[in-house]
mmCIF file of C-alpha atoms in Angstrom:
data_model
loop_
_atom_site.group_PDB
_atom_site.id
_atom_site.type_symbol
_atom_site.label_atom_id
_atom_site.label_comp_id
_atom_site.label_asym_id
_atom_site.label_seq_id
_atom_site.Cartn_x
_atom_site.Cartn_y
_atom_site.Cartn_z
ATOM 1 C CA GLU A 234 -22.998 14.276 7.172
ATOM 2 C CA CYS A 235 -19.643 15.325 5.717
ATOM 3 C CA ALA A 236 -17.826 12.055 6.369
ATOM 4 C CA PRO A 237 -18.728 10.433 3.020
ATOM 5 C CA PHE A 238 -17.496 13.520 1.192
ATOM 6 C CA TYR A 239 -14.220 13.551 3.113
ATOM 7 C CA LEU A 240 -13.753 9.860 2.366
ATOM 8 C CA HIS A 241 -14.529 10.098 -1.342
ATOM 9 C CA TYR A 242 -12.507 13.264 -1.823
ATOM 10 C CA GLY A 243 -9.595 11.671 0.021
ATOM 11 C CA MET A 244 -9.877 8.554 -2.142
ATOM 12 C CA CYS A 245 -9.869 10.684 -5.309
ATOM 13 C CA LEU A 246 -6.834 12.620 -4.144
ATOM 14 C CA PHE A 247 -5.092 9.361 -3.276
ATOM 15 C CA ARG A 248 -5.703 8.026 -6.799
ATOM 16 C CA VAL A 249 -4.382 11.297 -8.254
ATOM 17 C CA ALA A 250 -1.290 11.066 -6.035
ATOM 18 C CA VAL A 251 -0.661 7.468 -7.117
ATOM 19 C CA GLU A 252 -1.107 8.383 -10.779
ATOM 20 C CA SER A 253 1.200 11.378 -10.352
ATOM 21 C CA MET A 254 3.866 9.177 -8.793
ATOM 22 C CA SER A 255 3.538 6.739 -11.701
ATOM 23 C CA ALA A 256 3.610 9.490 -14.297
ATOM 24 C CA GLY A 257 6.565 11.164 -12.585
ATOM 25 C CA THR A 258 8.663 8.021 -12.673
ATOM 26 C CA GLU A 259 7.716 7.347 -16.288
ATOM 27 C CA ALA A 260 8.376 10.870 -17.525
ATOM 28 C CA ASN A 261 11.541 11.483 -15.507
ATOM 29 C CA ALA A 262 10.977 15.158 -16.206
ATOM 30 C CA GLU A 263 13.018 17.853 -14.590
ATOM 31 C CA PRO A 264 11.030 20.183 -12.309
ATOM 32 C CA ASP A 265 10.098 23.569 -13.684
ATOM 33 C CA ALA A 266 11.768 26.582 -12.157
ATOM 34 C CA ASP A 267 8.297 28.002 -11.487
ATOM 35 C CA GLU A 268 7.245 25.037 -9.357
ATOM 36 C CA GLU A 269 7.019 25.541 -5.625
ATOM 37 C CA ASP A 270 9.188 23.707 -3.166
ATOM 38 C CA PRO A 271 7.399 20.447 -2.267
ATOM 39 C CA GLU A 272 8.315 20.973 1.396
ATOM 40 C CA GLU A 273 6.259 24.184 1.446
ATOM 41 C CA ASP A 274 3.168 22.881 -0.319
ATOM 42 C CA PRO A 275 1.492 19.664 0.850
ATOM 43 C CA ASP A 276 0.930 17.231 -1.982
ATOM 44 C CA ASP A 277 -2.177 15.336 -3.003
ATOM 45 C CA PHE A 278 -1.145 12.420 -0.819
ATOM 46 C CA GLN A 279 -1.038 14.611 2.285
ATOM 47 C CA TYR A 280 -4.433 16.135 1.482
ATOM 48 C CA ALA A 281 -5.815 12.661 0.771
ATOM 49 C CA TRP A 282 -4.542 11.384 4.109
ATOM 50 C CA GLU A 283 -6.054 14.327 5.974
ATOM 51 C CA ASN A 284 -9.455 13.857 4.320
ATOM 52 C CA VAL A 285 -9.634 10.107 4.931
ATOM 53 C CA GLU A 286 -8.465 10.591 8.510
ATOM 54 C CA MET A 287 -11.165 13.251 9.002
ATOM 55 C CA ALA A 288 -13.763 10.771 7.695
ATOM 56 C CA ARG A 289 -12.457 8.180 10.176
ATOM 57 C CA LEU A 290 -12.754 10.617 13.072
ATOM 58 C CA ILE A 291 -16.318 11.561 12.106
ATOM 59 C CA TYR A 292 -17.407 7.943 11.685
ATOM 60 C CA GLU A 293 -15.798 6.982 14.999
ATOM 61 C CA LYS A 294 -17.658 9.837 16.715
ATOM 62 C CA ILE A 295 -20.938 8.708 15.165
ATOM 63 C CA LYS A 296 -20.209 5.132 16.243
ATOM 64 C CA ASP A 297 -19.525 6.286 19.807
ATOM 65 C CA GLU A 298 -22.653 8.428 19.801
ATOM 66 C CA ALA A 299 -24.808 5.627 18.386
ATOM 67 C CA GLY A 300 -23.470 3.196 20.985
ATOM 68 C CA ALA A 301 -23.901 5.632 23.864
ATOM 69 C CA GLY A 302 -27.594 6.328 23.353
ATOM 70 C CA GLY A 303 -29.814 3.907 25.220
ATOM 71 C CA SER A 304 -32.864 4.392 23.065
ATOM 72 C CA SER A 305 -33.262 5.561 19.517
ATOM 73 C CA ALA A 306 -34.895 8.744 20.851
ATOM 74 C CA GLU A 307 -31.584 9.623 22.554
ATOM 75 C CA LYS A 308 -29.544 9.150 19.381
ATOM 76 C CA SER A 309 -29.022 12.028 17.029
ATOM 77 C CA ASP A 310 -30.830 12.072 13.715
ATOM 78 C CA LEU A 311 -27.495 11.584 11.935
ATOM 79 C CA ALA A 312 -26.555 8.575 14.082
ATOM 80 C CA ARG A 313 -29.905 6.935 13.329
ATOM 81 C CA ARG A 314 -29.620 7.556 9.589
ATOM 82 C CA ILE A 315 -26.058 6.315 9.192
ATOM 83 C CA GLU A 316 -25.980 3.517 11.780
ATOM 84 C CA GLY A 317 -26.883 0.776 9.291
ATOM 85 C CA ASP A 318 -23.999 1.616 6.964
ATOM 86 C CA LEU A 319 -21.537 2.652 9.645
ATOM 87 C CA THR A 320 -19.647 -0.646 9.730
ATOM 88 C CA GLU A 321 -19.221 -0.605 5.955
ATOM 89 C CA HIS A 322 -18.032 2.997 6.015
ATOM 90 C CA LEU A 323 -15.498 2.296 8.767
ATOM 91 C CA LYS A 324 -14.256 -0.823 6.934
ATOM 92 C CA ARG A 325 -13.731 1.246 3.824
ATOM 93 C CA VAL A 326 -11.906 3.993 5.740
ATOM 94 C CA HIS A 327 -9.519 1.522 7.381
ATOM 95 C CA MET A 328 -8.938 -0.222 4.074
ATOM 96 C CA VAL A 329 -8.120 3.043 2.297
ATOM 97 C CA LEU A 330 -5.794 4.083 5.127
ATOM 98 C CA GLY A 331 -4.054 0.708 4.818
ATOM 99 C CA GLU A 332 -3.707 1.110 1.050
ATOM 100 C CA MET A 333 -2.301 4.610 1.533
ATOM 101 C CA MET A 334 0.308 3.293 3.949
ATOM 102 C CA ILE A 335 1.244 0.506 1.554
ATOM 103 C CA SER A 336 1.693 3.033 -1.256
ATOM 104 C CA GLN A 337 4.236 4.757 0.985
ATOM 105 C CA PHE A 338 5.940 1.399 1.760
ATOM 106 C CA ASN A 339 4.815 1.650 5.384
ATOM 107 C CA TYR A 340 3.717 -1.957 5.757
ATOM 108 C CA GLU A 341 4.037 -2.061 9.556
ATOM 109 C CA GLU A 342 1.365 0.603 9.979
ATOM 110 C CA ALA A 343 -0.769 -0.738 7.127
ATOM 111 C CA VAL A 344 -1.282 -4.114 8.807
ATOM 112 C CA PRO A 345 -3.288 -2.865 11.850
ATOM 113 C CA GLU A 346 -5.499 -0.687 9.637
ATOM 114 C CA LEU A 347 -6.199 -3.613 7.319
ATOM 115 C CA GLU A 348 -6.825 -5.936 10.267
ATOM 116 C CA LYS A 349 -9.466 -3.483 11.529
ATOM 117 C CA ALA A 350 -11.030 -3.484 8.058
ATOM 118 C CA LEU A 351 -11.012 -7.293 8.032
ATOM 119 C CA VAL A 352 -12.867 -7.458 11.351
ATOM 120 C CA LEU A 353 -15.416 -4.944 10.078
ATOM 121 C CA ALA A 354 -15.898 -6.967 6.862
ATOM 122 C CA GLY A 355 -17.772 -9.509 8.964
ATOM 123 C CA ALA A 356 -19.011 -12.638 7.265
ATOM 124 C CA ASP A 357 -19.335 -11.220 3.748
ATOM 125 C CA ALA A 358 -16.950 -13.390 1.721
ATOM 126 C CA ALA A 359 -16.410 -10.805 -1.025
ATOM 127 C CA LYS A 360 -15.557 -8.053 1.465
ATOM 128 C CA VAL A 361 -13.283 -10.403 3.403
ATOM 129 C CA ALA A 362 -11.535 -11.380 0.175
ATOM 130 C CA ASP A 363 -11.097 -7.740 -0.809
ATOM 131 C CA VAL A 364 -9.354 -6.864 2.451
ATOM 132 C CA SER A 365 -7.495 -10.186 2.752
ATOM 133 C CA GLU A 366 -5.806 -9.721 -0.611
ATOM 134 C CA ILE A 367 -4.173 -6.476 0.494
ATOM 135 C CA LEU A 368 -3.500 -7.583 4.078
ATOM 136 C CA GLY A 369 -1.744 -10.719 2.852
ATOM 137 C CA LEU A 370 0.424 -8.670 0.497
ATOM 138 C CA ALA A 371 1.394 -6.326 3.352
ATOM 139 C CA HIS A 372 2.465 -9.335 5.442
ATOM 140 C CA LEU A 373 4.370 -10.689 2.460
ATOM 141 C CA GLN A 374 6.268 -7.406 2.078
ATOM 142 C CA LEU A 375 7.205 -7.596 5.761
ATOM 143 C CA GLY A 376 8.552 -11.111 5.238
ATOM 144 C CA ASN A 377 5.756 -12.623 7.349
ATOM 145 C CA PHE A 378 5.177 -15.470 4.905
ATOM 146 C CA ALA A 379 3.296 -17.687 7.350
ATOM 147 C CA LYS A 380 0.949 -14.850 8.328
ATOM 148 C CA ALA A 381 0.314 -13.936 4.674
ATOM 149 C CA LYS A 382 -0.574 -17.540 3.885
ATOM 150 C CA GLN A 383 -2.781 -17.737 6.985
ATOM 151 C CA VAL A 384 -4.729 -14.633 5.929
ATOM 152 C CA TRP A 385 -5.241 -16.025 2.434
ATOM 153 C CA ASN A 386 -6.172 -19.509 3.685
ATOM 154 C CA GLU A 387 -8.776 -17.999 6.018
ATOM 155 C CA ALA A 388 -10.175 -16.033 3.068
ATOM 156 C CA ILE A 389 -10.405 -19.258 1.055
ATOM 157 C CA ASP A 390 -12.271 -20.902 3.949
ATOM 158 C CA ARG A 391 -14.785 -18.052 4.033
ATOM 159 C CA ILE A 392 -15.195 -18.168 0.255
ATOM 160 C CA GLN A 393 -15.856 -21.903 0.332
ATOM 161 C CA ALA A 394 -18.376 -21.495 3.149
ATOM 162 C CA ALA A 395 -20.220 -18.764 1.239
ATOM 163 C CA ARG A 396 -20.159 -20.501 -2.144
ATOM 164 C CA SER A 397 -23.550 -22.235 -1.949
ATOM 165 C CA GLY A 398 -26.315 -19.816 -2.727
ATOM 166 C CA HIS A 399 -23.997 -16.889 -3.436
ATOM 167 C CA PRO A 400 -25.160 -14.865 -6.453
ATOM 168 C CA ALA A 401 -21.616 -14.442 -7.804
ATOM 169 C CA VAL A 402 -20.116 -17.920 -7.575
ATOM 170 C CA GLU A 403 -17.813 -17.208 -10.548
ATOM 171 C CA VAL A 404 -16.325 -14.221 -8.725
ATOM 172 C CA LEU A 405 -15.744 -16.310 -5.606
ATOM 173 C CA ASP A 406 -14.073 -18.999 -7.726
ATOM 174 C CA ALA A 407 -11.744 -16.408 -9.278
ATOM 175 C CA LEU A 408 -10.910 -15.005 -5.840
ATOM 176 C CA GLU A 409 -10.145 -18.447 -4.478
ATOM 177 C CA LYS A 410 -7.880 -19.185 -7.450
ATOM 178 C CA SER A 411 -6.069 -15.868 -6.898
ATOM 179 C CA PHE A 412 -5.504 -16.653 -3.215
ATOM 180 C CA ARG A 413 -4.168 -20.107 -4.044
ATOM 181 C CA THR A 414 -1.719 -18.521 -6.506
ATOM 182 C CA ASN A 415 -0.658 -16.022 -3.834
ATOM 183 C CA ILE A 416 -0.065 -18.852 -1.354
ATOM 184 C CA GLU A 417 2.076 -20.721 -3.880
ATOM 185 C CA SER A 418 4.104 -17.557 -4.554
ATOM 186 C CA ALA A 419 4.568 -16.904 -0.829
ATOM 187 C CA THR A 420 5.707 -20.489 -0.295
ATOM 188 C CA SER A 421 8.190 -20.162 -3.151
ATOM 189 C CA LEU A 422 9.557 -16.867 -1.790
ATOM 190 C CA GLU A 423 9.804 -18.322 1.695
ATOM 191 C CA LYS A 424 11.899 -21.236 0.408
ATOM 192 C CA LYS A 425 14.290 -18.837 -1.340
ATOM 193 C CA LYS A 426 14.997 -16.967 1.891
#
């Protein structure tokens, strides 16, 4: 039952860490003499990572437990209550872990986390687009231009397939336009290399 709290707290700490990094580079302030050595005191990013990772471990355990039980009577009460949302929770965890790695310029490790999130996004075009945007950018940072374009083209295909009957067609149109712009930028960068 604690996994959502770990995830949300970790996400909040991650946002604080990102904002602190931005504010620190803008202010260029000298550290106070009273401040502790950063090596001795873990920062918000470290606490964020630990909380999101704890959420991942809990959700994975629930997933294993839910899959292991043959009948619903054998599953724990928690596994039964959370099973419907488990895929969404795991997608979100992997996406946040990927974003955290990207914020630390660790694109190689971000890609597998984001690929897991993409698989868990399933057929939902908006969720696929959300993950694909970040995954494509990670590939772009690694110089994998073809892979970045492939990820974005696949997202466009899913958006086009979901367009009819989707309640937010305007959002899908904007996402498709964004992906097409990303593909053009990746092609331009690839030609410059």
